[in-house]
Amino acid sequence: MKKNEKTKMKFFAHRDWYILHFILITIIGIVSIINLVFVWFFYNNYLENFDHQNDIIFNQHGEIESLKDRIKQLEK
């Protein structure tokens, strides 16, 4: 091999590494953004269901209190 051929191969090897890193970082970035969208969507649904669950529990406590009042009225 001549001296010029070695330097050319070395230059191409470095360029290939830069291209590979660029591709990998781009893929990781895209996957991260997709992951954030999914997490946001499911966490949003979780919060809505959690609030709905609290409303159900609150309504159940209200019903329990009203049933206690009815029992007291029936006992009189």
PDB file of N, CA and C in Angstrom:
ATOM      1  N   MET A   1       0.831  -1.183   0.000  1.00  0.00           N
ATOM      2  CA  MET A   1       0.000   0.000   0.000  1.00  0.00           C
ATOM      3  C   MET A   1       0.874   1.244   0.000  1.00  0.00           C
ATOM      4  N   LYS A   2       0.402   2.209  -0.696  1.00  0.00           N
ATOM      5  CA  LYS A   2       1.113   3.474  -0.702  1.00  0.00           C
ATOM      6  C   LYS A   2       0.677   4.314   0.498  1.00  0.00           C
ATOM      7  N   LYS A   3       1.426   5.329   0.784  1.00  0.00           N
ATOM      8  CA  LYS A   3       1.118   6.189   1.923  1.00  0.00           C
ATOM      9  C   LYS A   3      -0.220   6.915   1.728  1.00  0.00           C
ATOM     10  N   ASN A   4      -0.504   7.364   0.513  1.00  0.00           N
ATOM     11  CA  ASN A   4      -1.760   8.068   0.245  1.00  0.00           C
ATOM     12  C   ASN A   4      -2.982   7.170   0.453  1.00  0.00           C
ATOM     13  N   GLU A   5      -2.858   5.904   0.100  1.00  0.00           N
ATOM     14  CA  GLU A   5      -3.982   4.984   0.256  1.00  0.00           C
ATOM     15  C   GLU A   5      -4.313   4.777   1.725  1.00  0.00           C
ATOM     16  N   LYS A   6      -3.300   4.710   2.592  1.00  0.00           N
ATOM     17  CA  LYS A   6      -3.550   4.547   4.025  1.00  0.00           C
ATOM     18  C   LYS A   6      -4.301   5.751   4.582  1.00  0.00           C
ATOM     19  N   THR A   7      -3.874   6.930   4.215  1.00  0.00           N
ATOM     20  CA  THR A   7      -4.549   8.120   4.738  1.00  0.00           C
ATOM     21  C   THR A   7      -5.962   8.223   4.196  1.00  0.00           C
ATOM     22  N   LYS A   8      -6.170   7.833   2.957  1.00  0.00           N
ATOM     23  CA  LYS A   8      -7.522   7.863   2.416  1.00  0.00           C
ATOM     24  C   LYS A   8      -8.423   6.897   3.178  1.00  0.00           C
ATOM     25  N   MET A   9      -7.957   5.706   3.428  1.00  0.00           N
ATOM     26  CA  MET A   9      -8.763   4.738   4.154  1.00  0.00           C
ATOM     27  C   MET A   9      -9.046   5.232   5.567  1.00  0.00           C
ATOM     28  N   LYS A  10      -8.066   5.837   6.202  1.00  0.00           N
ATOM     29  CA  LYS A  10      -8.269   6.353   7.544  1.00  0.00           C
ATOM     30  C   LYS A  10      -9.315   7.468   7.525  1.00  0.00           C
ATOM     31  N   PHE A  11      -9.224   8.358   6.527  1.00  0.00           N
ATOM     32  CA  PHE A  11     -10.204   9.443   6.404  1.00  0.00           C
ATOM     33  C   PHE A  11     -11.608   8.883   6.199  1.00  0.00           C
ATOM     34  N   PHE A  12     -11.729   7.878   5.352  1.00  0.00           N
ATOM     35  CA  PHE A  12     -13.042   7.295   5.111  1.00  0.00           C
ATOM     36  C   PHE A  12     -13.554   6.578   6.351  1.00  0.00           C
ATOM     37  N   ALA A  13     -12.661   5.972   7.117  1.00  0.00           N
ATOM     38  CA  ALA A  13     -13.085   5.293   8.335  1.00  0.00           C
ATOM     39  C   ALA A  13     -13.644   6.308   9.329  1.00  0.00           C
ATOM     40  N   HIS A  14     -12.973   7.460   9.467  1.00  0.00           N
ATOM     41  CA  HIS A  14     -13.479   8.494  10.369  1.00  0.00           C
ATOM     42  C   HIS A  14     -14.815   9.038   9.875  1.00  0.00           C
ATOM     43  N   ARG A  15     -14.904   9.255   8.582  1.00  0.00           N
ATOM     44  CA  ARG A  15     -16.149   9.775   8.027  1.00  0.00           C
ATOM     45  C   ARG A  15     -17.281   8.779   8.254  1.00  0.00           C
ATOM     46  N   ASP A  16     -16.990   7.495   8.109  1.00  0.00           N
ATOM     47  CA  ASP A  16     -18.012   6.479   8.343  1.00  0.00           C
ATOM     48  C   ASP A  16     -18.477   6.488   9.794  1.00  0.00           C
ATOM     49  N   TRP A  17     -17.534   6.684  10.725  1.00  0.00           N
ATOM     50  CA  TRP A  17     -17.909   6.764  12.137  1.00  0.00           C
ATOM     51  C   TRP A  17     -18.813   7.962  12.387  1.00  0.00           C
ATOM     52  N   TYR A  18     -18.499   9.097  11.771  1.00  0.00           N
ATOM     53  CA  TYR A  18     -19.338  10.285  11.942  1.00  0.00           C
ATOM     54  C   TYR A  18     -20.736  10.053  11.382  1.00  0.00           C
ATOM     55  N   ILE A  19     -20.804   9.408  10.224  1.00  0.00           N
ATOM     56  CA  ILE A  19     -22.111   9.106   9.629  1.00  0.00           C
ATOM     57  C   ILE A  19     -22.887   8.147  10.529  1.00  0.00           C
ATOM     58  N   LEU A  20     -22.207   7.118  11.036  1.00  0.00           N
ATOM     59  CA  LEU A  20     -22.855   6.153  11.924  1.00  0.00           C
ATOM     60  C   LEU A  20     -23.361   6.839  13.189  1.00  0.00           C
ATOM     61  N   HIS A  21     -22.529   7.689  13.794  1.00  0.00           N
ATOM     62  CA  HIS A  21     -22.960   8.400  14.998  1.00  0.00           C
ATOM     63  C   HIS A  21     -24.149   9.306  14.706  1.00  0.00           C
ATOM     64  N   PHE A  22     -24.122   9.993  13.589  1.00  0.00           N
ATOM     65  CA  PHE A  22     -25.236  10.866  13.217  1.00  0.00           C
ATOM     66  C   PHE A  22     -26.525  10.063  13.071  1.00  0.00           C
ATOM     67  N   ILE A  23     -26.437   8.917  12.394  1.00  0.00           N
ATOM     68  CA  ILE A  23     -27.622   8.074  12.202  1.00  0.00           C
ATOM     69  C   ILE A  23     -28.137   7.556  13.540  1.00  0.00           C
ATOM     70  N   LEU A  24     -27.233   7.079  14.387  1.00  0.00           N
ATOM     71  CA  LEU A  24     -27.658   6.545  15.684  1.00  0.00           C
ATOM     72  C   LEU A  24     -28.273   7.625  16.567  1.00  0.00           C
ATOM     73  N   ILE A  25     -27.661   8.797  16.610  1.00  0.00           N
ATOM     74  CA  ILE A  25     -28.203   9.885  17.428  1.00  0.00           C
ATOM     75  C   ILE A  25     -29.558  10.329  16.889  1.00  0.00           C
ATOM     76  N   THR A  26     -29.709  10.356  15.583  1.00  0.00           N
ATOM     77  CA  THR A  26     -30.999  10.713  14.991  1.00  0.00           C
ATOM     78  C   THR A  26     -32.064   9.691  15.366  1.00  0.00           C
ATOM     79  N   ILE A  27     -31.729   8.413  15.281  1.00  0.00           N
ATOM     80  CA  ILE A  27     -32.684   7.358  15.646  1.00  0.00           C
ATOM     81  C   ILE A  27     -33.045   7.458  17.121  1.00  0.00           C
ATOM     82  N   ILE A  28     -32.050   7.647  17.986  1.00  0.00           N
ATOM     83  CA  ILE A  28     -32.314   7.766  19.422  1.00  0.00           C
ATOM     84  C   ILE A  28     -33.206   8.976  19.700  1.00  0.00           C
ATOM     85  N   GLY A  29     -32.958  10.085  19.015  1.00  0.00           N
ATOM     86  CA  GLY A  29     -33.789  11.275  19.196  1.00  0.00           C
ATOM     87  C   GLY A  29     -35.229  11.036  18.790  1.00  0.00           C
ATOM     88  N   ILE A  30     -35.431  10.404  17.652  1.00  0.00           N
ATOM     89  CA  ILE A  30     -36.789  10.131  17.174  1.00  0.00           C
ATOM     90  C   ILE A  30     -37.506   9.180  18.126  1.00  0.00           C
ATOM     91  N   VAL A  31     -36.822   8.124  18.565  1.00  0.00           N
ATOM     92  CA  VAL A  31     -37.428   7.168  19.498  1.00  0.00           C
ATOM     93  C   VAL A  31     -37.758   7.858  20.818  1.00  0.00           C
ATOM     94  N   SER A  32     -36.897   8.747  21.281  1.00  0.00           N
ATOM     95  CA  SER A  32     -37.162   9.471  22.530  1.00  0.00           C
ATOM     96  C   SER A  32     -38.402  10.346  22.409  1.00  0.00           C
ATOM     97  N   ILE A  33     -38.553  11.018  21.289  1.00  0.00           N
ATOM     98  CA  ILE A  33     -39.734  11.865  21.089  1.00  0.00           C
ATOM     99  C   ILE A  33     -41.002  11.013  21.038  1.00  0.00           C
ATOM    100  N   ILE A  34     -40.943   9.887  20.339  1.00  0.00           N
ATOM    101  CA  ILE A  34     -42.101   8.982  20.282  1.00  0.00           C
ATOM    102  C   ILE A  34     -42.428   8.467  21.677  1.00  0.00           C
ATOM    103  N   ASN A  35     -41.398   8.119  22.441  1.00  0.00           N
ATOM    104  CA  ASN A  35     -41.594   7.645  23.807  1.00  0.00           C
ATOM    105  C   ASN A  35     -42.252   8.723  24.664  1.00  0.00           C
ATOM    106  N   LEU A  36     -41.814   9.960  24.534  1.00  0.00           N
ATOM    107  CA  LEU A  36     -42.417  11.052  25.303  1.00  0.00           C
ATOM    108  C   LEU A  36     -43.894  11.221  24.964  1.00  0.00           C
ATOM    109  N   VAL A  37     -44.235  11.083  23.688  1.00  0.00           N
ATOM    110  CA  VAL A  37     -45.638  11.216  23.283  1.00  0.00           C
ATOM    111  C   VAL A  37     -46.471  10.101  23.902  1.00  0.00           C
ATOM    112  N   PHE A  38     -45.984   8.868  23.860  1.00  0.00           N
ATOM    113  CA  PHE A  38     -46.721   7.753  24.463  1.00  0.00           C
ATOM    114  C   PHE A  38     -46.858   7.923  25.965  1.00  0.00           C
ATOM    115  N   VAL A  39     -45.782   8.300  26.641  1.00  0.00           N
ATOM    116  CA  VAL A  39     -45.840   8.477  28.096  1.00  0.00           C
ATOM    117  C   VAL A  39     -46.822   9.591  28.441  1.00  0.00           C
ATOM    118  N   TRP A  40     -46.782  10.697  27.708  1.00  0.00           N
ATOM    119  CA  TRP A  40     -47.703  11.802  27.966  1.00  0.00           C
ATOM    120  C   TRP A  40     -49.148  11.345  27.781  1.00  0.00           C
ATOM    121  N   PHE A  41     -49.403  10.596  26.707  1.00  0.00           N
ATOM    122  CA  PHE A  41     -50.768  10.140  26.421  1.00  0.00           C
ATOM    123  C   PHE A  41     -51.284   9.229  27.527  1.00  0.00           C
ATOM    124  N   PHE A  42     -50.492   8.218  27.912  1.00  0.00           N
ATOM    125  CA  PHE A  42     -50.954   7.269  28.921  1.00  0.00           C
ATOM    126  C   PHE A  42     -51.017   7.903  30.302  1.00  0.00           C
ATOM    127  N   TYR A  43     -50.086   8.810  30.616  1.00  0.00           N
ATOM    128  CA  TYR A  43     -50.124   9.475  31.914  1.00  0.00           C
ATOM    129  C   TYR A  43     -51.336  10.398  31.995  1.00  0.00           C
ATOM    130  N   ASN A  44     -51.666  11.032  30.885  1.00  0.00           N
ATOM    131  CA  ASN A  44     -52.854  11.876  30.844  1.00  0.00           C
ATOM    132  C   ASN A  44     -54.104  11.044  31.111  1.00  0.00           C
ATOM    133  N   ASN A  45     -54.214   9.891  30.472  1.00  0.00           N
ATOM    134  CA  ASN A  45     -55.353   9.003  30.712  1.00  0.00           C
ATOM    135  C   ASN A  45     -55.370   8.514  32.149  1.00  0.00           C
ATOM    136  N   TYR A  46     -54.195   8.238  32.705  1.00  0.00           N
ATOM    137  CA  TYR A  46     -54.116   7.790  34.093  1.00  0.00           C
ATOM    138  C   TYR A  46     -54.654   8.870  35.023  1.00  0.00           C
ATOM    139  N   LEU A  47     -54.254  10.126  34.780  1.00  0.00           N
ATOM    140  CA  LEU A  47     -54.730  11.214  35.635  1.00  0.00           C
ATOM    141  C   LEU A  47     -56.237  11.391  35.517  1.00  0.00           C
ATOM    142  N   GLU A  48     -56.773  11.293  34.306  1.00  0.00           N
ATOM    143  CA  GLU A  48     -58.220  11.414  34.129  1.00  0.00           C
ATOM    144  C   GLU A  48     -58.945  10.291  34.862  1.00  0.00           C
ATOM    145  N   ASN A  49     -58.453   9.066  34.748  1.00  0.00           N
ATOM    146  CA  ASN A  49     -59.079   7.941  35.440  1.00  0.00           C
ATOM    147  C   ASN A  49     -58.929   8.075  36.944  1.00  0.00           C
ATOM    148  N   PHE A  50     -57.787   8.601  37.395  1.00  0.00           N
ATOM    149  CA  PHE A  50     -57.571   8.788  38.828  1.00  0.00           C
ATOM    150  C   PHE A  50     -58.569   9.801  39.376  1.00  0.00           C
ATOM    151  N   ASP A  51     -58.771  10.905  38.657  1.00  0.00           N
ATOM    152  CA  ASP A  51     -59.752  11.907  39.081  1.00  0.00           C
ATOM    153  C   ASP A  51     -61.153  11.311  39.082  1.00  0.00           C
ATOM    154  N   HIS A  52     -61.468  10.522  38.067  1.00  0.00           N
ATOM    155  CA  HIS A  52     -62.779   9.881  37.997  1.00  0.00           C
ATOM    156  C   HIS A  52     -62.952   8.911  39.164  1.00  0.00           C
ATOM    157  N   GLN A  53     -61.889   8.188  39.514  1.00  0.00           N
ATOM    158  CA  GLN A  53     -61.951   7.252  40.632  1.00  0.00           C
ATOM    159  C   GLN A  53     -62.201   8.004  41.940  1.00  0.00           C
ATOM    160  N   ASN A  54     -61.562   9.156  42.112  1.00  0.00           N
ATOM    161  CA  ASN A  54     -61.801   9.959  43.314  1.00  0.00           C
ATOM    162  C   ASN A  54     -63.245  10.446  43.367  1.00  0.00           C
ATOM    163  N   ASP A  55     -63.820  10.808  42.221  1.00  0.00           N
ATOM    164  CA  ASP A  55     -65.221  11.219  42.184  1.00  0.00           C
ATOM    165  C   ASP A  55     -66.123  10.069  42.606  1.00  0.00           C
ATOM    166  N   ILE A  56     -65.810   8.872  42.146  1.00  0.00           N
ATOM    167  CA  ILE A  56     -66.612   7.699  42.509  1.00  0.00           C
ATOM    168  C   ILE A  56     -66.537   7.462  44.012  1.00  0.00           C
ATOM    169  N   ILE A  57     -65.327   7.531  44.570  1.00  0.00           N
ATOM    170  CA  ILE A  57     -65.163   7.309  46.012  1.00  0.00           C
ATOM    171  C   ILE A  57     -65.911   8.382  46.792  1.00  0.00           C
ATOM    172  N   PHE A  58     -65.809   9.628  46.351  1.00  0.00           N
ATOM    173  CA  PHE A  58     -66.513  10.721  47.030  1.00  0.00           C
ATOM    174  C   PHE A  58     -68.017  10.490  46.987  1.00  0.00           C
ATOM    175  N   ASN A  59     -68.529  10.072  45.831  1.00  0.00           N
ATOM    176  CA  ASN A  59     -69.963   9.793  45.707  1.00  0.00           C
ATOM    177  C   ASN A  59     -70.367   8.626  46.594  1.00  0.00           C
ATOM    178  N   GLN A  60     -69.514   7.614  46.722  1.00  0.00           N
ATOM    179  CA  GLN A  60     -69.827   6.480  47.584  1.00  0.00           C
ATOM    180  C   GLN A  60     -69.906   6.920  49.035  1.00  0.00           C
ATOM    181  N   HIS A  61     -68.991   7.801  49.448  1.00  0.00           N
ATOM    182  CA  HIS A  61     -69.042   8.297  50.822  1.00  0.00           C
ATOM    183  C   HIS A  61     -70.323   9.097  51.050  1.00  0.00           C
ATOM    184  N   GLY A  62     -70.716   9.869  50.050  1.00  0.00           N
ATOM    185  CA  GLY A  62     -71.968  10.619  50.157  1.00  0.00           C
ATOM    186  C   GLY A  62     -73.162   9.690  50.263  1.00  0.00           C
ATOM    187  N   GLU A  63     -73.156   8.613  49.499  1.00  0.00           N
ATOM    188  CA  GLU A  63     -74.251   7.647  49.557  1.00  0.00           C
ATOM    189  C   GLU A  63     -74.274   6.945  50.908  1.00  0.00           C
ATOM    190  N   ILE A  64     -73.108   6.632  51.448  1.00  0.00           N
ATOM    191  CA  ILE A  64     -73.038   5.977  52.758  1.00  0.00           C
ATOM    192  C   ILE A  64     -73.633   6.891  53.825  1.00  0.00           C
ATOM    193  N   GLU A  65     -73.280   8.172  53.770  1.00  0.00           N
ATOM    194  CA  GLU A  65     -73.817   9.122  54.746  1.00  0.00           C
ATOM    195  C   GLU A  65     -75.333   9.244  54.606  1.00  0.00           C
ATOM    196  N   SER A  66     -75.823   9.283  53.376  1.00  0.00           N
ATOM    197  CA  SER A  66     -77.276   9.400  53.190  1.00  0.00           C
ATOM    198  C   SER A  66     -77.977   8.128  53.667  1.00  0.00           C
ATOM    199  N   LEU A  67     -77.362   6.968  53.480  1.00  0.00           N
ATOM    200  CA  LEU A  67     -77.954   5.721  53.981  1.00  0.00           C
ATOM    201  C   LEU A  67     -77.961   5.700  55.504  1.00  0.00           C
ATOM    202  N   LYS A  68     -76.916   6.218  56.123  1.00  0.00           N
ATOM    203  CA  LYS A  68     -76.884   6.308  57.590  1.00  0.00           C
ATOM    204  C   LYS A  68     -78.007   7.208  58.090  1.00  0.00           C
ATOM    205  N   ASP A  69     -78.219   8.320  57.391  1.00  0.00           N
ATOM    206  CA  ASP A  69     -79.305   9.227  57.773  1.00  0.00           C
ATOM    207  C   ASP A  69     -80.658   8.544  57.630  1.00  0.00           C
ATOM    208  N   ARG A  70     -80.853   7.772  56.562  1.00  0.00           N
ATOM    209  CA  ARG A  70     -82.123   7.053  56.373  1.00  0.00           C
ATOM    210  C   ARG A  70     -82.342   6.031  57.481  1.00  0.00           C
ATOM    211  N   ILE A  71     -81.264   5.337  57.859  1.00  0.00           N
ATOM    212  CA  ILE A  71     -81.378   4.336  58.931  1.00  0.00           C
ATOM    213  C   ILE A  71     -81.774   5.018  60.232  1.00  0.00           C
ATOM    214  N   LYS A  72     -81.160   6.164  60.519  1.00  0.00           N
ATOM    215  CA  LYS A  72     -81.502   6.904  61.740  1.00  0.00           C
ATOM    216  C   LYS A  72     -82.956   7.346  61.711  1.00  0.00           C
ATOM    217  N   GLN A  73     -83.437   7.770  60.541  1.00  0.00           N
ATOM    218  CA  GLN A  73     -84.832   8.199  60.435  1.00  0.00           C
ATOM    219  C   GLN A  73     -85.775   7.018  60.617  1.00  0.00           C
ATOM    220  N   LEU A  74     -85.391   5.855  60.105  1.00  0.00           N
ATOM    221  CA  LEU A  74     -86.245   4.673  60.247  1.00  0.00           C
ATOM    222  C   LEU A  74     -86.268   4.170  61.683  1.00  0.00           C
ATOM    223  N   GLU A  75     -85.176   4.369  62.413  1.00  0.00           N
ATOM    224  CA  GLU A  75     -85.109   3.908  63.800  1.00  0.00           C
ATOM    225  C   GLU A  75     -85.991   4.758  64.704  1.00  0.00           C
ATOM    226  N   LYS A  76     -86.264   5.997  64.315  1.00  0.00           N
ATOM    227  CA  LYS A  76     -87.070   6.892  65.159  1.00  0.00           C
ATOM    228  C   LYS A  76     -88.496   6.491  65.206  1.00  0.00           C
TER     229      LYS A  76
END
